[in-house]
């Protein structure tokens, strides 16, 4: 009986180590079919997304429904849907991000803040979920939303991750500006650690 228990524990430890290793391996994102008739497609690819040391989630947001990047996203207590995202689009039209918990009618958006000429430009931008039909705003404003993005695969720094910028705007990179998801509007933001989106497959 002791040998059986010992063998069982070894098997469990091996299994856990495999799961842990797999969960820590970033993957290339895959695009999904756009939602239709009020539901996600059956083959939708779901990912958790990490920026720096935290996961992007709609859990534990502040009073204005903005995202905290360091929100203690809980994958255990039945809250994982709040941290699951799919990517819809292509290089020509741009990409949109949907959240599984929020549902198929809303997409991730960042408000169109001004470039103020400083290194910290974009830190005051804030994120929320807006109607999926919302296209990129053409004028700046705290209530004008940007919803369509370019996705660039990092090739020099933070390899294995992707940098995400606003389609049609120059150097507007999504960036972890603690504790918020915001912008770093700077040529140096591309492939920078705070701008690097690491995708992890839900099934891992």
CSV table of C-alpha atoms in Angstrom, one decimal:
chain,number,residue,atom,x,y,z
A,1,UNK,CA,0.0,0.0,0.0
A,2,UNK,CA,2.9,2.4,0.9
A,3,UNK,CA,4.5,1.8,-2.6
A,4,UNK,CA,1.1,2.5,-4.2
A,5,UNK,CA,0.7,5.8,-2.3
A,6,UNK,CA,4.3,6.8,-3.1
A,7,UNK,CA,3.7,6.0,-6.8
A,8,UNK,CA,0.4,8.0,-6.8
A,9,UNK,CA,2.1,11.0,-5.2
A,10,UNK,CA,4.9,10.9,-7.8
A,11,UNK,CA,2.4,10.8,-10.6
A,12,UNK,CA,0.5,13.7,-9.1
A,13,UNK,CA,3.6,15.8,-8.8
A,14,UNK,CA,4.6,15.0,-12.4
A,15,UNK,CA,1.1,16.0,-13.6
A,16,UNK,CA,1.2,19.2,-11.7
A,17,UNK,CA,4.7,20.1,-13.0
A,18,UNK,CA,3.5,19.5,-16.6
A,19,UNK,CA,0.4,21.7,-16.1
A,20,UNK,CA,2.5,24.4,-14.5
A,21,UNK,CA,5.0,24.4,-17.3
A,22,UNK,CA,2.3,24.5,-19.9
A,23,UNK,CA,0.5,27.3,-18.2
A,24,UNK,CA,3.7,29.4,-18.1
A,25,UNK,CA,4.3,29.1,-21.9
A,26,UNK,CA,3.0,32.0,-23.9
A,27,UNK,CA,1.4,31.2,-27.3
A,28,UNK,CA,0.7,33.0,-30.5
A,29,UNK,CA,-2.8,34.4,-30.5
A,30,UNK,CA,-5.4,33.0,-32.9
A,31,UNK,CA,-8.2,35.0,-34.3
A,32,UNK,CA,-11.8,33.9,-33.8
A,33,UNK,CA,-15.0,34.3,-35.8
A,34,UNK,CA,-16.9,37.5,-35.0
A,35,UNK,CA,-19.9,36.8,-32.7
A,36,UNK,CA,-23.2,36.6,-34.4
A,37,UNK,CA,-26.9,36.4,-33.3
A,38,UNK,CA,-25.9,37.4,-29.8
A,39,UNK,CA,-23.5,34.6,-29.1
A,40,UNK,CA,-19.8,33.6,-29.5
A,41,UNK,CA,-18.9,31.0,-32.2
A,42,UNK,CA,-18.4,27.4,-30.9
A,43,UNK,CA,-14.8,27.4,-32.0
A,44,UNK,CA,-13.9,30.7,-30.3
A,45,UNK,CA,-10.3,30.7,-29.1
A,46,UNK,CA,-10.0,32.0,-25.5
A,47,UNK,CA,-6.9,33.4,-23.9
A,48,UNK,CA,-5.8,34.9,-20.7
A,49,UNK,CA,-3.5,38.0,-21.3
A,50,UNK,CA,-0.7,39.1,-19.1
A,51,UNK,CA,1.0,42.5,-19.2
A,52,UNK,CA,4.2,42.7,-17.0
A,53,UNK,CA,3.1,41.0,-13.7
A,54,UNK,CA,-0.7,41.0,-14.0
A,55,UNK,CA,-3.5,39.6,-16.0
A,56,UNK,CA,-6.0,41.7,-17.9
A,57,UNK,CA,-9.5,41.2,-16.4
A,58,UNK,CA,-12.8,42.9,-15.8
A,59,UNK,CA,-12.7,41.6,-12.2
A,60,UNK,CA,-12.2,44.1,-9.4
A,61,UNK,CA,-12.6,47.2,-11.6
A,62,UNK,CA,-13.0,50.7,-10.0
A,63,UNK,CA,-16.1,52.8,-9.8
A,64,UNK,CA,-15.8,54.0,-13.4
A,65,UNK,CA,-15.5,50.4,-14.8
A,66,UNK,CA,-11.9,51.0,-15.7
A,67,UNK,CA,-9.5,48.1,-15.6
A,68,UNK,CA,-6.9,47.6,-12.9
A,69,UNK,CA,-3.9,45.8,-14.4
A,70,UNK,CA,-2.9,44.6,-10.9
A,71,UNK,CA,-6.3,43.4,-9.8
A,72,UNK,CA,-5.5,40.1,-8.3
A,73,UNK,CA,-7.3,38.2,-11.1
A,74,UNK,CA,-8.7,35.1,-9.5
A,75,UNK,CA,-8.6,32.0,-11.8
A,76,UNK,CA,-9.8,29.7,-9.0
A,77,UNK,CA,-13.1,30.9,-7.6
A,78,UNK,CA,-15.3,30.6,-10.7
A,79,UNK,CA,-14.2,34.0,-12.0
A,80,UNK,CA,-12.0,32.9,-14.9
A,81,UNK,CA,-14.5,34.1,-17.6
A,82,UNK,CA,-13.7,37.7,-16.4
A,83,UNK,CA,-10.1,37.2,-17.5
A,84,UNK,CA,-10.8,35.3,-20.8
A,85,UNK,CA,-10.4,37.2,-24.1
A,86,UNK,CA,-10.8,36.4,-27.8
A,87,UNK,CA,-9.3,38.3,-30.7
A,88,UNK,CA,-11.5,39.1,-33.8
A,89,UNK,CA,-10.2,40.7,-37.0
A,90,UNK,CA,-7.3,40.8,-39.4
A,91,UNK,CA,-4.4,43.0,-40.4
A,92,UNK,CA,-6.4,45.0,-42.9
A,93,UNK,CA,-9.4,45.9,-40.8
A,94,UNK,CA,-7.7,45.7,-37.5
A,95,UNK,CA,-8.4,43.6,-34.4
A,96,UNK,CA,-11.0,43.8,-31.6
A,97,UNK,CA,-10.9,42.2,-28.1
A,98,UNK,CA,-14.0,40.5,-26.6
A,99,UNK,CA,-14.3,39.4,-23.0
A,100,UNK,CA,-16.1,36.1,-22.3
A,101,UNK,CA,-17.8,37.3,-19.1
A,102,UNK,CA,-19.0,40.6,-20.6
A,103,UNK,CA,-20.4,38.9,-23.7
A,104,UNK,CA,-20.5,39.3,-27.4
A,105,UNK,CA,-22.0,42.7,-27.6
A,106,UNK,CA,-19.1,44.7,-26.2
A,107,UNK,CA,-15.4,45.1,-27.0
A,108,UNK,CA,-12.3,46.5,-25.2
A,109,UNK,CA,-11.9,50.3,-25.7
A,110,UNK,CA,-9.4,53.0,-24.7
A,111,UNK,CA,-10.4,56.6,-24.6
A,112,UNK,CA,-8.7,58.9,-27.1
A,113,UNK,CA,-6.4,61.1,-24.9
A,114,UNK,CA,-4.1,63.8,-26.2
A,115,UNK,CA,-0.5,63.5,-26.8
A,116,UNK,CA,1.1,66.0,-24.5
A,117,UNK,CA,4.7,65.7,-25.7
A,118,UNK,CA,6.0,64.1,-22.5
A,119,UNK,CA,7.5,60.7,-21.9
A,120,UNK,CA,4.5,59.8,-19.9
A,121,UNK,CA,2.0,60.6,-22.6
A,122,UNK,CA,-1.0,58.4,-22.5
A,123,UNK,CA,-0.8,57.5,-18.8
A,124,UNK,CA,-4.2,59.1,-18.2
A,125,UNK,CA,-6.0,57.0,-20.8
A,126,UNK,CA,-8.6,54.5,-19.4
A,127,UNK,CA,-10.2,51.3,-20.6
A,128,UNK,CA,-13.7,50.0,-20.6
A,129,UNK,CA,-16.0,47.8,-22.6
A,130,UNK,CA,-18.1,49.6,-25.2
A,131,UNK,CA,-20.7,48.6,-27.8
A,132,UNK,CA,-19.1,46.3,-30.3
A,133,UNK,CA,-20.3,48.4,-33.2
A,134,UNK,CA,-18.2,51.4,-32.0
A,135,UNK,CA,-15.4,52.3,-34.4
A,136,UNK,CA,-12.3,54.3,-33.6
A,137,UNK,CA,-13.1,57.9,-32.6
A,138,UNK,CA,-11.7,60.5,-35.0
A,139,UNK,CA,-11.5,63.3,-32.4
A,140,UNK,CA,-9.9,63.3,-29.0
A,141,UNK,CA,-11.9,63.3,-25.8
A,142,UNK,CA,-12.3,61.5,-22.5
A,143,UNK,CA,-15.5,59.9,-23.7
A,144,UNK,CA,-14.4,59.2,-27.3
A,145,UNK,CA,-13.3,55.5,-27.7
A,146,UNK,CA,-10.7,53.6,-29.7
A,147,UNK,CA,-11.7,50.0,-30.3
A,148,UNK,CA,-9.6,48.8,-33.2
A,149,UNK,CA,-6.0,47.7,-32.9
A,150,UNK,CA,-2.9,46.5,-34.7
A,151,UNK,CA,-1.0,43.5,-33.3
A,152,UNK,CA,2.7,43.3,-33.8
A,153,UNK,CA,4.8,40.2,-32.9
A,154,UNK,CA,7.8,41.2,-30.9
A,155,UNK,CA,11.0,40.2,-32.6
A,156,UNK,CA,13.8,42.0,-30.7
A,157,UNK,CA,12.6,42.6,-27.1
A,158,UNK,CA,10.3,40.5,-24.9
A,159,UNK,CA,10.1,37.8,-27.6
A,160,UNK,CA,7.0,35.6,-27.3
A,161,UNK,CA,4.8,38.6,-26.7
A,162,UNK,CA,2.9,41.0,-28.9
A,163,UNK,CA,2.7,44.8,-28.9
A,164,UNK,CA,-0.8,46.3,-29.5
A,165,UNK,CA,-1.3,49.7,-30.9
A,166,UNK,CA,-4.3,51.7,-32.1
A,167,UNK,CA,-5.1,51.3,-35.8
A,168,UNK,CA,-4.7,54.6,-37.6
A,169,UNK,CA,-2.8,56.4,-34.9
A,170,UNK,CA,1.0,56.6,-34.6
A,171,UNK,CA,2.7,55.1,-31.6
A,172,UNK,CA,-0.4,54.7,-29.5
A,173,UNK,CA,0.6,51.5,-27.7
A,174,UNK,CA,-1.5,49.8,-25.0
A,175,UNK,CA,0.6,49.8,-21.9
A,176,UNK,CA,0.4,48.8,-18.2
A,177,UNK,CA,0.5,52.1,-16.4
A,178,UNK,CA,0.0,50.9,-12.9
A,179,UNK,CA,-2.6,50.2,-11.8
A,180,UNK,CA,-4.4,50.8,-15.1
A,181,UNK,CA,-4.4,49.6,-18.7
A,182,UNK,CA,-3.6,52.8,-20.6
A,183,UNK,CA,-1.2,54.1,-23.3
A,184,UNK,CA,2.4,54.8,-23.7
A,185,UNK,CA,2.4,57.2,-26.7
A,186,UNK,CA,6.1,56.9,-27.6
A,187,UNK,CA,8.3,55.3,-30.3
A,188,UNK,CA,10.0,53.4,-27.5
A,189,UNK,CA,6.8,51.7,-26.5
A,190,UNK,CA,6.9,49.1,-29.2
A,191,UNK,CA,8.1,45.8,-27.7
A,192,UNK,CA,8.6,47.5,-24.3
A,193,UNK,CA,7.8,45.2,-21.3
A,194,UNK,CA,4.8,47.2,-20.2
A,195,UNK,CA,3.4,47.0,-23.8
A,196,UNK,CA,4.0,43.3,-24.2
A,197,UNK,CA,0.9,41.2,-24.3
A,198,UNK,CA,1.5,37.5,-23.4
A,199,UNK,CA,-1.3,35.2,-24.5
A,200,UNK,CA,-1.9,32.0,-22.7
A,201,UNK,CA,-4.3,29.4,-24.1
A,202,UNK,CA,-7.3,28.7,-21.9
A,203,UNK,CA,-6.9,25.0,-22.3
A,204,UNK,CA,-3.4,25.1,-20.8
